[in-house]
Structure formats: structure tokens, C-alpha cells
Coordinates of C-alpha atoms in Angstrom, one line a residue:
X99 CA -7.4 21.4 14.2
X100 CA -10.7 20.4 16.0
X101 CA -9.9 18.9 19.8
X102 CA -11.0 15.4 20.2
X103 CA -13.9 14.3 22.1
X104 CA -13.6 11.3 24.2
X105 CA -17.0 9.8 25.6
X106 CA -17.7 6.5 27.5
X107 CA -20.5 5.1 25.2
X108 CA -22.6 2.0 25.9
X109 CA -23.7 -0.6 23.2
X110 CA -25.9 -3.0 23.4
X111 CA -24.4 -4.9 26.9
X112 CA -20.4 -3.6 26.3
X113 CA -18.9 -0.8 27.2
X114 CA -16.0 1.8 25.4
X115 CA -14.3 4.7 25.2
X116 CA -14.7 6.1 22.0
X117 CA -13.8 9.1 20.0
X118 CA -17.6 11.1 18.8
X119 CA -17.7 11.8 15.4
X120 CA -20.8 12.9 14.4
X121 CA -24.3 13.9 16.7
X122 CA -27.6 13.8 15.2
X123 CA -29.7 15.3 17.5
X124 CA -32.8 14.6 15.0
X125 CA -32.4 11.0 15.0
X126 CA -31.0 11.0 18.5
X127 CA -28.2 9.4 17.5
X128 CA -24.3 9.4 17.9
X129 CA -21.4 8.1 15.5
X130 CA -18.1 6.6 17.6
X131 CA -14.8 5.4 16.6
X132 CA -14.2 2.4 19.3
X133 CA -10.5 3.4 21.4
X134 CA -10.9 1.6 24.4
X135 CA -13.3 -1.1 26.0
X136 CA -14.7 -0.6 29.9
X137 CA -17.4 -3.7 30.2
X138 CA -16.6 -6.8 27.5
X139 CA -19.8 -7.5 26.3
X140 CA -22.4 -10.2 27.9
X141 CA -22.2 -13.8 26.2
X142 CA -25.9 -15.3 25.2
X143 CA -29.2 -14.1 24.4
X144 CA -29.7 -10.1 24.3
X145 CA -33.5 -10.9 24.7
X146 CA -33.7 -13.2 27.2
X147 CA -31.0 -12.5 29.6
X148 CA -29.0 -15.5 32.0
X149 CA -30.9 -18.1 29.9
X150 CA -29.7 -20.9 28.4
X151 CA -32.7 -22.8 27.1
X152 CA -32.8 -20.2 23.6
X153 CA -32.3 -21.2 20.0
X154 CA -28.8 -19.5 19.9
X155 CA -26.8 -18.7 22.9
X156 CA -24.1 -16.0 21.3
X157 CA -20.7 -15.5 21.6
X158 CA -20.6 -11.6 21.8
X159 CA -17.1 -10.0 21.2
X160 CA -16.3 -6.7 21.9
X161 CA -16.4 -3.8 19.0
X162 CA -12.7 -3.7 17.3
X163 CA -9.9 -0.8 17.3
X164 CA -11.4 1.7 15.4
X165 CA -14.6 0.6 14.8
X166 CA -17.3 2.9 14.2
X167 CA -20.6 2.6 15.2
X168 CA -23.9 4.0 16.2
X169 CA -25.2 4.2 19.7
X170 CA -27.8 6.4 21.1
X171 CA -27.1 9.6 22.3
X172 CA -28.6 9.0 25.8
X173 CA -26.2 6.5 26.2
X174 CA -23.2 9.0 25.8
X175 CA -20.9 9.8 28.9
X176 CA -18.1 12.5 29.1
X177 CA -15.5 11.0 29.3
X178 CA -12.2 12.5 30.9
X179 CA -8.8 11.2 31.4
X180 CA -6.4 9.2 29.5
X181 CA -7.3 6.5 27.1
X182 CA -5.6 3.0 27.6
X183 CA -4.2 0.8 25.2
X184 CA -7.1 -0.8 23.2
X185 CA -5.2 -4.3 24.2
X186 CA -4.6 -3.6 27.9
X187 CA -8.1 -2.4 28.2
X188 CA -9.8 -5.4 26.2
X189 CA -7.7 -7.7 28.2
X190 CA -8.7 -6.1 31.7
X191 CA -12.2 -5.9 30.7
X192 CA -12.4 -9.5 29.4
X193 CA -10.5 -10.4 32.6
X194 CA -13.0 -8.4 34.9
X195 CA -16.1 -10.1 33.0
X196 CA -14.2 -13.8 33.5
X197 CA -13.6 -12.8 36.8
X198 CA -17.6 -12.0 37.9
X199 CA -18.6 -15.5 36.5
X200 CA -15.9 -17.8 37.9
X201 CA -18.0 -17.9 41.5
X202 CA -21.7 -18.7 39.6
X203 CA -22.1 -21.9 39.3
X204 CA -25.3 -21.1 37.0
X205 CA -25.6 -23.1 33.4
X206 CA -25.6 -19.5 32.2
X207 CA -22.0 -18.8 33.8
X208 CA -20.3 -21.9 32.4
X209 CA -21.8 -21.1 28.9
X210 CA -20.8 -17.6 29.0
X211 CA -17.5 -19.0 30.8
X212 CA -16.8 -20.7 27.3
X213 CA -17.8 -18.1 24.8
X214 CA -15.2 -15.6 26.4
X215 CA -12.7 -18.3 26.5
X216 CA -13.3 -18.7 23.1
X217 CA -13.2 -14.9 22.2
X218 CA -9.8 -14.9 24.3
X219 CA -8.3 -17.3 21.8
X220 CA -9.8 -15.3 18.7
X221 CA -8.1 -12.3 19.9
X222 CA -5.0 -13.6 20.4
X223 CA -4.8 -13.2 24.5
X224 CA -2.8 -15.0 26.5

């Protein structure tokens, strides 16, 4: 049986551990199996970063347990040591992003303050 390959892989403003599953080199391009999260993602507008005043100003969640996605393969880290509890680690990461917005006392903080509260609720943290 083949060894498992753990990599740290960024997508779009999150951050994970994941499991690689397939390279394509070609289409410089990796396939990942979400095991962990590092960074929750950033709440609001991908394109027009700490703004409020946009049409839609998202909730972003993190990827789920297992999910599998592409990401590119420059944004692909080794990653070495053990992998957390998906829970513990989506708590601690949703914590740490709470955290870095409680002193800002920008629109864009209290906005983004909300959408993670929200996301807290939705999965099921205390």
C-alpha cells in the first residue's frame, strides 16, 4: 500500500491539510482530500478585499472533512507532522480568525465578525 502524502494546500483565502491525490503537472494542477484546516477562510468579497460597499458580502465556510478539491500546484506545501482532529483544528482556526478581528473596529470586521458567527452555529461549535 502506497504511503500517504500530506501537504498544506491553500484555497482561495483558507488554509488545510490535505491528503494529494492526483498531480497534473500539465494543467498545473493538484487534487486534495481536505483533513485538517490551518487559516478559516476570509468572510466578504474575494475581489475586493476589506470592503463592504459590494453587491454580496459572503459568508465563506471552510472546505468539509473529506472534501476534495482542486488547488494549484504552486500553492502546495510539504507538509510534516501529525494531522489534528478536523474539529479541533476548524475550531482553533475559526477561533484564531475571530480572534484577529475582535480589535478592528472596521465595518469590514464586524461584518466578517457575523458571518463567522454565523458559520460557528452552522457547524455546530460551541
Amino acid at each position: 500500500m502506497a504511503e500517504v502524502e500530506y501537504v498544506r494546500a491553500f484555497y482561495k483565502t483558507g488554509a488545510y491539510i490535505a491528503e494529494l491525490l492526483e498531480r497534473q503537472e500539465e494543467n498545473g494542477r493538484a487534487l486534495v482530500k481536505v483533513k485538517a484546516v490551518i487559516k478559516h477562510p476570509t468572510q466578504g468579497d474575494l475581489h475586493n478585499p476589506k470592503m463592504t460597499d459590494v453587491p454580496l458580502f459572503h459568508q465563506r465556510k471552510a472546505l468539509s472533512e473529506f472534501e476534495k478539491t482542486w488547488v494549484p500546484l504552486s500553492s502546495l506545501k510539504a507538509y510534516e507532522g501529525e494531522v489534528p482532529s478536523y474539529k479541533d483544528s476548524l475550531q482553533k482556526a475559526l477561533h484564531d480568525e475571530i480572534s484577529k478581528l475582535e480589535g478592528e473596529q472596521t465595518e469590514w470586521a464586524q461584518l466578517s465578525l457575523e458571518k463567522l458567527e454565523e458559520c460557528k452555529k452552522e457547524y455546530g461549535l460551541s
